[in-house]
C-alpha cells in the first residue's frame, strides 16, 4: 500500500511539473510574442516594446504605432513603421532578435527579447515585500502608468530594475533600470495552486485549495508548488499571492548566486475618506501583526498622480510595522475634485484628512502618524504635518526649502548648462523666467512681459524640454491662476511649525539648487530654535534619488540603483520618531 501511495505521489508530481513546464516554458516559434529591448543611437539608449504576430504588429514604446511591415524569412526579420520611416532588420535566434534600426540619417544597433503577456491581476499578486533569511528585503511594485510592468528594488544595495515575464511565474531583469538583456536576475515565484475551480483564501498568506496539497518542483527545478486536486483539469495558475520568490543573480561573467525570500504578509484595504466636498480613494496597507501601529500618509508630486508606494517603499514600511495610506490625487483615478484648481493648502488638507481617517481607526496609534512626500510633495508633506497637531514626523524628498519659483530657476540654469547652452543664453533664459515669475505674482508688468515673450518664444532654449520657462500668451489664460496657487508658496511658516523633519536631496538634482535648499531649511529651523531635524544629501542622486553615473547623466533607462541603504535610512529615521511618542490610549 505504501509503495502504491508513493508511486501515486510521484506520478502526480510529474504531471504537475509537466503542466507547469508546458504552460510556462513552451518553446516559442516564429515572431509571435511580446518583445522588449533597447536600441543604442548616439543620443543614448532607447527602451523598445513591440507586440508581434507572424505578419502584423504594433510598437508600444517609445511611441504607439502600427507596424506597416512584419516579415520573417528563414531567420531574417524585417520590421517597419512607415509613419516615422523606421526600418529594423535583424536575425531571429530563439527568443532574441538582434540587428540594426534605421531612421533617415541615423543607424543604431538593437536587441529584442521575447516575453509573454501576463494578466494584470496576476502581476498584482506579486506586488509586495519579501524578506530573506538574513533580514534583508526586496520590494516589488507597479506604477499606475505602467500596469503591465513590475519593478523590483533590493533594499540593501539599492539596485532597481524592471523585470519582464518569461512565464506567469518567472521574470527576468537586465543590468539596468530599463535594459532587458543580457539577463542579470531571475525571479521565480513560489507556491501557486493549479486548477480550474475556485480557490480559498486563508488569512493573508498564499491561497490554498481545500484538501491535501502535493508539492512538486517548479519549472526551473527549484522550489515547490501545491498540486491540483485529483480530477480537476489543469488550467492556468490561480492563486491570491505567492508565498515567496527565488532570486538568482548573475554577474557579468555569468556566475550564479541564488537565495529565496519569503513574502511578508500584508493586508490591503480599499478605502475612501473626505475633505469637505472632495472624496478621496486610496489603498491602505496593514501589517499582519495585531495591535495599534504607527502610520504613514504618502503625499503626491505635481501633476495627475495616482496612489503609489514610491518604488515599493510603502511595502517596506508595512513590512516594518507601519500602516501605509496612499490615495489618488483629487480628480485622478477614483478621487473626485480637480487638482488643477487646488492650492498647496488644499492638497495639504487632503493629506490631513487622510491622517484623520487613520486616527479614527482602532488599529492606528493616533499620535504616531506622519507624512511623506517627494518633489511637490516635499512642500506639501511638511505643510500637512504643520496642520495636524498630533503629527509625528514629516519626510520631504527633493523639495521644501525654497519657493517652487526659486527652485525652478536653479533647475533651468542647471539643465541649460548641461545641455551646452552658452553663458549668455543661460543668462537670457533666466532673465525671462524671472520676469514670468513676477507676472505670476502681479500683472503690473504685462506690457513688458508681452514684448519679452515675443522675443523669447523664438529662442531655442524656450523649447528646451524639462525646464520651466513657459509663460502663457494672454492674461486670462488659466495657466496664471493655476500657478498663483502654488508657484510663489513660502515654505518657511510650515517648516517652523512642523514636527521632526527629514529632508533628503540628491546632489545632482541641481547642485546649486540643492545647496540653496539645504541652506534655507537649516536657516529657517535654526532661527526657530529647532534641533529635531535631519538633512541628508546623497552624492550622485537625481531628483527621484536614483544615482546618476558620471558617464551617462541623461540616460534614464540605464540608471541602476538608489543610494545603498537609502530605503532603510528613511524607515529607520521614521521608526525612531514614532518610538519617541508612546502609543496614546
XYZ file of C-alpha atoms in Angstrom:
585
model
C 0.000 0.000 0.000
C 2.763 2.460 0.913
C 4.523 1.753 -2.377
C 1.300 2.486 -4.312
C 0.828 5.780 -2.434
C 4.405 6.860 -3.151
C 4.065 5.906 -6.817
C 0.861 7.948 -6.987
C 2.550 10.983 -5.433
C 5.486 10.729 -7.814
C 3.175 10.419 -10.819
C 1.073 13.376 -9.680
C 4.210 15.471 -9.119
C 5.428 14.563 -12.601
C 2.082 15.596 -14.140
C 2.073 18.953 -12.326
C 5.669 19.655 -13.271
C 4.840 18.824 -16.886
C 1.789 21.099 -16.855
C 3.792 23.965 -15.399
C 6.644 23.431 -17.838
C 4.389 23.252 -20.869
C 2.420 26.278 -19.691
C 5.359 28.440 -18.700
C 8.260 27.429 -20.896
C 6.814 26.052 -24.107
C 9.341 26.852 -26.847
C 8.220 29.826 -28.881
C 8.312 29.716 -32.642
C 8.274 32.480 -35.204
C 7.761 36.091 -34.216
C 4.607 35.822 -32.138
C 5.072 37.321 -28.702
C 5.743 40.423 -26.653
C 9.247 41.817 -27.222
C 11.262 44.238 -25.099
C 14.754 45.591 -25.541
C 16.865 48.563 -26.472
C 18.300 50.446 -29.388
C 21.567 52.315 -28.965
C 21.601 55.530 -31.048
C 24.332 58.126 -30.413
C 21.914 60.193 -28.313
C 21.595 57.423 -25.694
C 19.894 54.109 -25.015
C 16.213 53.879 -26.001
C 13.791 51.357 -24.488
C 11.682 49.419 -27.015
C 8.491 47.395 -26.573
C 6.927 45.632 -29.572
C 3.963 43.240 -29.861
C 4.181 40.847 -32.826
C 2.236 38.117 -34.579
C 3.582 36.295 -37.616
C 2.647 39.050 -40.077
C 1.434 42.033 -38.063
C 2.379 44.001 -35.009
C 2.467 47.197 -33.021
C 5.197 49.300 -31.474
C 4.172 50.142 -27.922
C 7.246 52.105 -26.770
C 8.794 54.657 -27.256
C 5.640 55.535 -29.240
C 2.456 53.725 -30.144
C 2.314 52.909 -33.862
C 1.186 50.080 -36.090
C 3.946 48.207 -37.865
C 3.489 48.532 -41.618
C 5.759 45.530 -42.318
C 6.404 42.359 -40.319
C 8.454 39.764 -42.231
C 10.269 36.595 -41.268
C 12.203 34.759 -43.965
C 14.238 31.937 -42.514
C 15.891 33.661 -39.589
C 15.905 37.128 -41.163
C 13.478 39.662 -39.661
C 12.268 42.953 -41.087
C 10.045 45.350 -39.152
C 8.914 48.737 -40.455
C 6.961 51.698 -39.062
C 6.181 53.786 -42.131
C 4.799 56.685 -40.072
C 8.295 57.540 -38.806
C 10.271 55.821 -41.609
C 11.754 53.325 -39.155
C 13.248 50.107 -40.540
C 14.545 47.347 -38.242
C 16.372 44.414 -39.809
C 17.906 41.585 -37.847
C 18.217 37.897 -37.096
C 15.899 35.735 -35.011
C 17.634 33.241 -32.734
C 15.182 31.584 -30.353
C 13.844 34.335 -28.094
C 16.189 37.093 -29.313
C 16.085 39.404 -32.327
C 19.294 41.311 -32.930
C 20.147 43.706 -35.720
C 20.138 47.329 -36.875
C 17.457 50.004 -36.647
C 17.456 52.931 -39.073
C 15.582 56.176 -39.467
C 16.693 58.711 -42.090
C 20.222 59.786 -41.177
C 20.605 57.580 -38.078
C 21.541 53.924 -37.663
C 21.717 52.097 -34.345
C 22.081 48.504 -33.162
C 19.092 46.982 -31.394
C 18.296 43.845 -29.417
C 14.853 42.489 -28.508
C 13.979 39.756 -26.000
C 10.760 37.747 -26.231
C 8.496 37.932 -23.186
C 4.920 36.810 -22.576
C 1.727 38.701 -21.826
C 0.606 38.264 -18.219
C -2.806 39.373 -16.986
C -2.728 42.472 -14.747
C -4.476 40.606 -11.926
C -1.637 38.079 -11.849
C 1.022 40.797 -11.800
C -0.846 42.461 -8.929
C -0.374 39.318 -6.811
C 3.393 39.667 -6.889
C 3.486 43.233 -5.573
C 4.735 43.484 -2.002
C 7.720 42.949 0.297
C 9.822 39.789 0.549
C 12.248 39.006 3.366
C 15.471 36.994 3.081
C 16.686 34.847 5.948
C 19.306 37.431 6.934
C 16.576 40.068 7.397
C 17.176 41.987 4.160
C 14.249 42.754 1.852
C 13.323 43.192 -1.759
C 10.189 45.121 -2.700
C 8.164 44.687 -5.874
C 5.857 47.407 -7.166
C 3.820 48.560 -10.161
C 3.356 52.164 -11.226
C -0.108 53.424 -12.223
C 1.111 54.336 -15.722
C 2.943 51.022 -16.261
C 0.419 48.427 -15.117
C 1.990 45.793 -17.381
C 5.395 46.136 -15.702
C 6.893 45.024 -12.402
C 9.762 46.834 -10.703
C 11.996 45.198 -8.108
C 14.239 47.077 -5.685
C 16.839 45.456 -3.455
C 16.512 47.427 -0.244
C 20.094 46.968 0.961
C 22.019 47.505 -2.287
C 19.533 49.962 -3.799
C 19.578 48.047 -7.111
C 16.358 48.776 -9.018
C 15.279 47.194 -12.274
C 12.302 46.370 -14.423
C 11.547 42.647 -14.549
C 9.867 41.131 -17.591
C 7.676 37.996 -17.651
C 9.107 34.913 -19.336
C 6.160 32.932 -17.960
C 3.429 33.550 -15.389
C 5.785 32.577 -12.574
C 9.221 33.544 -13.863
C 10.589 37.011 -14.606
C 13.998 38.278 -15.708
C 15.742 41.632 -15.488
C 18.803 43.097 -17.165
C 21.796 45.115 -15.975
C 19.986 48.462 -15.590
C 16.608 50.007 -14.878
C 15.075 49.630 -18.343
C 17.559 47.306 -20.026
C 16.137 43.824 -20.571
C 19.212 41.876 -21.608
C 21.645 40.333 -21.014
C 19.845 38.740 -18.068
C 21.275 39.687 -14.691
C 18.461 38.493 -12.426
C 15.780 35.790 -12.494
C 12.845 35.757 -10.096
C 10.683 32.647 -9.776
C 7.553 32.989 -7.652
C 6.598 30.029 -5.489
C 3.607 28.142 -4.135
C 0.767 28.548 -6.590
C -2.318 26.405 -6.900
C -3.182 24.795 -10.236
C -6.742 24.069 -11.214
C -9.842 25.409 -12.892
C -12.052 25.545 -9.796
C -12.311 28.253 -7.137
C -9.584 28.905 -4.613
C -9.943 29.517 -0.902
C -8.072 32.312 0.845
C -6.943 31.589 4.385
C -5.710 34.680 6.187
C -3.316 36.909 4.304
C -0.937 34.216 3.084
C -0.965 32.251 -0.175
C -4.234 30.907 -1.497
C -4.736 27.226 -0.615
C -7.166 24.811 -2.214
C -9.171 22.828 0.288
C -7.843 19.304 0.644
C -4.366 17.857 0.599
C -1.729 19.639 -1.480
C 1.067 17.577 -3.045
C 4.277 19.537 -3.638
C 6.165 19.378 -6.921
C 9.111 21.215 -8.475
C 8.627 24.495 -10.287
C 9.605 24.665 -13.973
C 13.180 25.709 -13.219
C 13.690 22.753 -10.899
C 13.740 24.839 -7.720
C 11.114 25.231 -5.035
C 7.678 23.690 -4.757
C 4.132 24.334 -5.877
C 0.903 22.853 -4.471
C -0.611 20.192 -6.699
C -4.094 20.465 -8.160
C -6.855 18.353 -6.694
C -7.374 14.981 -8.298
C -9.999 15.088 -11.015
C -9.690 18.796 -11.890
C -8.469 19.683 -15.331
C -5.193 21.620 -15.384
C -5.872 25.175 -16.404
C -3.985 28.357 -15.599
C -2.073 29.313 -12.485
C -4.646 30.518 -9.978
C -3.911 31.959 -6.539
C -4.095 35.120 -4.496
C -0.417 35.528 -3.594
C 2.834 33.592 -3.803
C 4.454 32.534 -0.557
C 7.879 33.610 -1.710
C 10.291 34.201 -4.568
C 13.557 32.574 -5.533
C 16.055 35.171 -6.727
C 19.042 34.230 -8.871
C 21.624 36.904 -9.633
C 24.181 36.593 -12.422
C 27.345 38.661 -12.534
C 28.910 39.908 -15.764
C 30.814 36.614 -16.064
C 27.641 34.542 -15.833
C 28.291 33.237 -12.312
C 25.098 32.496 -10.381
C 24.077 33.051 -6.788
C 20.556 32.211 -5.631
C 18.524 32.722 -2.474
C 14.858 32.534 -1.501
C 12.846 35.365 0.054
C 9.584 34.799 1.926
C 6.612 37.023 1.242
C 5.795 39.332 4.146
C 2.056 39.073 4.902
C 0.497 42.488 4.297
C -3.218 43.219 4.124
C -4.672 45.603 1.543
C -7.839 47.611 2.103
C -9.552 49.832 -0.447
C -10.687 52.921 1.465
C -12.357 56.296 0.911
C -12.361 59.443 3.040
C -13.483 63.036 2.602
C -12.017 66.517 2.748
C -15.080 68.763 2.722
C -16.819 68.047 -0.613
C -13.919 66.046 -2.109
C -13.978 62.256 -1.822
C -10.558 60.638 -1.948
C -9.965 56.950 -2.703
C -6.891 55.028 -1.723
C -5.202 51.830 -0.631
C -4.327 51.123 2.981
C -1.550 48.627 3.714
C -1.681 46.955 7.102
C 0.893 44.670 8.737
C -0.297 41.217 9.764
C 0.532 41.783 13.449
C -2.323 42.887 15.679
C -2.340 45.973 17.874
C -2.051 49.723 17.377
C 0.586 50.638 14.848
C 2.206 53.819 13.546
C 1.103 55.097 10.173
C 2.379 56.968 7.141
C 0.488 59.037 4.555
C 2.055 59.304 1.098
C 1.713 62.769 -0.466
C 1.802 63.327 -4.227
C 4.204 65.071 -6.539
C 2.991 67.535 -9.168
C 0.510 66.712 -11.909
C -2.088 63.968 -12.162
C -0.745 61.486 -9.618
C -2.422 58.229 -8.644
C -1.799 56.267 -5.457
C 1.662 54.738 -5.465
C 4.193 53.394 -2.998
C 7.382 55.044 -4.321
C 9.223 52.079 -5.857
C 7.828 49.729 -3.220
C 8.960 51.773 -0.212
C 5.407 51.624 1.133
C 5.614 47.832 1.251
C 8.877 48.031 3.182
C 7.197 50.342 5.689
C 4.343 47.841 6.069
C 6.842 45.005 6.479
C 8.463 47.027 9.272
C 5.175 47.526 11.148
C 3.666 50.726 9.695
C 0.198 51.183 8.277
C 0.586 52.984 4.940
C -2.074 55.013 3.131
C -1.641 56.060 -0.495
C -4.537 57.694 -2.325
C -5.447 59.055 -5.742
C -4.901 62.789 -6.007
C -8.127 64.773 -6.242
C -9.507 64.474 -9.785
C -7.375 61.392 -10.541
C -8.375 57.732 -10.527
C -11.290 57.166 -8.165
C -10.987 60.511 -6.342
C -13.332 63.425 -7.013
C -12.324 67.077 -7.297
C -9.799 68.806 -9.528
C -6.108 69.103 -8.651
C -5.685 71.890 -11.225
C -7.898 74.115 -9.080
C -6.210 73.171 -5.802
C -3.691 75.217 -3.834
C -0.884 73.707 -1.776
C -3.121 74.303 1.257
C -5.954 72.325 -0.367
C -3.649 69.413 -1.182
C -2.164 69.501 2.318
C -5.678 69.375 3.767
C -6.359 66.263 1.669
C -3.357 64.638 3.357
C -4.578 65.821 6.777
C -7.986 64.267 6.012
C -6.158 61.004 5.272
C -4.412 61.218 8.652
C -7.672 61.950 10.486
C -9.257 58.963 8.745
C -6.431 56.846 10.169
C -6.787 58.397 13.626
C -10.408 57.260 13.723
C -9.388 53.606 13.367
C -8.852 51.455 16.445
C -5.773 49.779 14.942
C -3.772 53.005 14.412
C -1.829 54.951 17.059
C -3.394 58.399 16.685
C -0.237 60.285 17.745
C 2.173 58.230 15.595
C 1.122 59.355 12.111
C 3.481 61.121 9.735
C 3.631 62.402 6.147
C 5.985 61.510 3.297
C 6.323 63.460 0.040
C 8.651 63.745 -2.934
C 9.106 66.646 -5.409
C 5.981 68.816 -4.961
C 5.215 66.537 -2.024
C 8.400 67.867 -0.432
C 6.487 71.114 0.200
C 3.101 69.580 0.944
C 4.202 66.918 3.477
C 5.645 69.464 5.973
C 2.648 71.745 5.342
C 0.230 68.894 6.114
C 2.243 67.961 9.214
C 2.093 71.568 10.439
C -1.719 71.470 10.134
C -2.134 68.274 12.195
C -1.262 68.941 15.861
C -0.599 65.247 16.612
C 1.679 64.663 13.590
C 4.755 62.602 14.481
C 7.061 63.477 11.580
C 7.418 64.727 8.024
C 9.712 63.379 5.298
C 10.474 65.685 2.346
C 12.417 64.495 -0.709
C 13.744 66.879 -3.386
C 11.836 69.963 -2.316
C 10.651 72.126 0.514
C 13.333 74.698 1.344
C 12.768 77.431 -1.248
C 9.660 78.553 -3.072
C 8.867 76.463 -6.177
C 9.621 79.551 -8.293
C 13.155 79.942 -6.917
C 13.742 76.190 -7.129
C 12.837 76.148 -10.824
C 15.307 78.947 -11.571
C 18.134 76.747 -10.304
C 16.786 73.805 -12.305
C 16.635 75.822 -15.520
C 20.198 77.048 -15.089
C 21.494 73.532 -14.399
C 19.653 71.907 -17.325
C 20.676 74.549 -19.871
C 24.337 74.435 -18.841
C 24.257 70.631 -19.013
C 22.711 70.840 -22.490
C 25.559 73.033 -23.779
C 23.944 76.467 -23.961
C 26.288 79.441 -23.750
C 26.569 81.614 -20.653
C 24.755 84.444 -22.449
C 21.892 82.140 -23.481
C 21.502 80.868 -19.929
C 21.510 84.418 -18.548
C 18.892 85.423 -21.118
C 16.634 82.458 -20.254
C 16.858 83.153 -16.525
C 16.027 86.848 -17.018
C 12.932 85.840 -18.964
C 11.895 83.269 -16.337
C 12.249 85.818 -13.526
C 10.006 88.219 -15.442
C 7.439 85.451 -15.919
C 7.568 84.762 -12.165
C 6.885 88.437 -11.437
C 3.773 88.263 -13.636
C 2.589 85.243 -11.630
C 2.774 87.378 -8.509
C 1.355 90.519 -10.122
C 0.349 91.556 -13.664
C 1.757 95.098 -13.297
C 4.468 94.434 -15.913
C 2.218 92.846 -18.530
C 3.313 95.127 -21.394
C 6.968 94.424 -20.638
C 6.156 90.729 -20.428
C 4.349 90.734 -23.800
C 7.321 92.304 -25.576
C 9.791 89.951 -23.898
C 7.696 86.902 -24.762
C 7.598 87.839 -28.439
C 11.398 87.558 -28.411
C 11.714 84.600 -26.026
C 9.306 82.286 -27.882
C 11.668 82.124 -30.857
C 14.723 81.270 -28.784
C 15.998 77.710 -28.856
C 16.004 77.497 -25.054
C 12.271 78.356 -24.959
C 11.560 74.918 -26.469
C 14.070 73.019 -24.327
C 12.330 70.175 -22.525
C 12.396 69.825 -18.762
C 12.703 73.493 -17.798
C 10.106 75.931 -16.573
C 10.434 78.874 -18.957
C 6.957 78.613 -20.468
C 4.596 81.536 -19.932
C 1.086 81.907 -21.357
C 0.412 84.493 -24.060
C -2.823 86.006 -22.703
C -3.526 87.431 -19.227
C -6.794 85.481 -18.859
C -5.147 82.118 -19.578
C -5.934 79.573 -16.783
C -2.179 78.992 -16.565
C -1.770 82.100 -14.406
C -4.489 81.184 -11.927
C -3.084 77.685 -11.530
C 0.483 78.899 -10.999
C -0.540 81.505 -8.423
C -1.927 78.711 -6.240
C 1.487 77.137 -5.738
C 4.429 78.752 -7.521
C 5.167 81.526 -5.060
C 4.445 79.435 -1.950
C 6.663 80.335 1.040
C 7.617 77.138 2.942
C 9.112 78.891 5.997
C 5.960 79.096 8.206
C 5.139 75.405 7.713
C 8.724 74.336 8.367
C 8.822 76.285 11.615
C 5.547 74.665 12.763
C 6.180 71.129 11.525
C 7.062 68.110 13.710
C 10.505 66.434 13.349
C 11.637 66.729 9.740
C 13.778 64.544 7.499
C 14.802 66.414 4.334
C 16.577 64.405 1.622
C 18.123 65.592 -1.623
C 20.058 64.124 -4.499
C 23.171 66.170 -5.176
C 22.624 66.116 -8.959
C 19.009 67.244 -8.856
C 20.620 70.620 -9.471
C 23.825 71.138 -7.464
C 23.469 74.857 -6.730
C 19.743 74.482 -6.130
C 20.273 71.660 -3.624
C 22.832 73.743 -1.733
C 20.375 76.626 -1.594
C 17.543 74.346 -0.428
C 19.666 72.830 2.343
C 20.897 76.243 3.460
C 17.332 77.615 3.554
C 15.972 74.698 5.616
C 18.801 74.931 8.138
C 18.488 78.698 8.443
C 14.698 78.601 8.924
C 14.790 75.859 11.548
C 17.902 77.077 13.365
C 16.442 80.556 13.714
C 13.284 78.971 15.126
C 15.374 77.162 17.716
C 14.577 73.772 16.221
C 17.014 70.874 16.604
C 14.719 67.973 15.706
C 15.515 67.850 12.005
C 17.890 65.899 9.763
C 19.103 66.876 6.309
C 20.794 64.327 4.037
C 22.298 64.918 0.597
C 23.186 61.828 -1.436
C 26.123 62.201 -3.861
C 25.190 61.428 -7.482
C 21.497 61.315 -6.542
C 18.933 62.630 -9.029
C 15.544 64.246 -8.443
C 13.958 60.881 -7.582
C 17.167 59.935 -5.674
C 18.375 57.291 -8.156
C 22.118 57.566 -8.694
C 23.279 59.123 -11.966
C 26.573 57.620 -13.188
C 29.009 60.276 -14.454
C 29.291 58.558 -17.846
C 25.545 58.694 -18.700
C 23.905 61.671 -16.984
C 20.937 61.794 -19.374
C 20.085 58.114 -19.841
C 17.104 57.267 -17.639
C 16.905 53.706 -18.978
C 20.463 52.924 -17.806
C 20.129 54.042 -14.209
C 20.891 51.183 -11.836
C 20.211 51.932 -8.216
C 19.170 54.144 -5.366
C 21.923 55.054 -2.885
C 22.695 51.862 -0.919
C 20.778 51.868 2.337
C 18.577 54.818 1.336
C 15.272 52.987 1.863
C 16.423 51.608 5.218
C 17.651 55.050 6.344
C 14.233 56.605 5.733
C 12.356 53.806 7.520
C 14.809 53.754 10.444
C 14.515 57.521 10.942
C 10.717 57.482 10.986
C 10.695 54.439 13.271
C 12.886 56.365 15.722
C 10.465 59.310 15.685
C 7.381 57.234 16.493
C 9.205 55.363 19.273
C 9.716 58.706 20.973
C 5.930 59.041 21.167
C 4.362 56.312 23.345
C 1.098 54.997 21.952
C -1.722 57.223 23.198
C -4.566 55.402 24.917
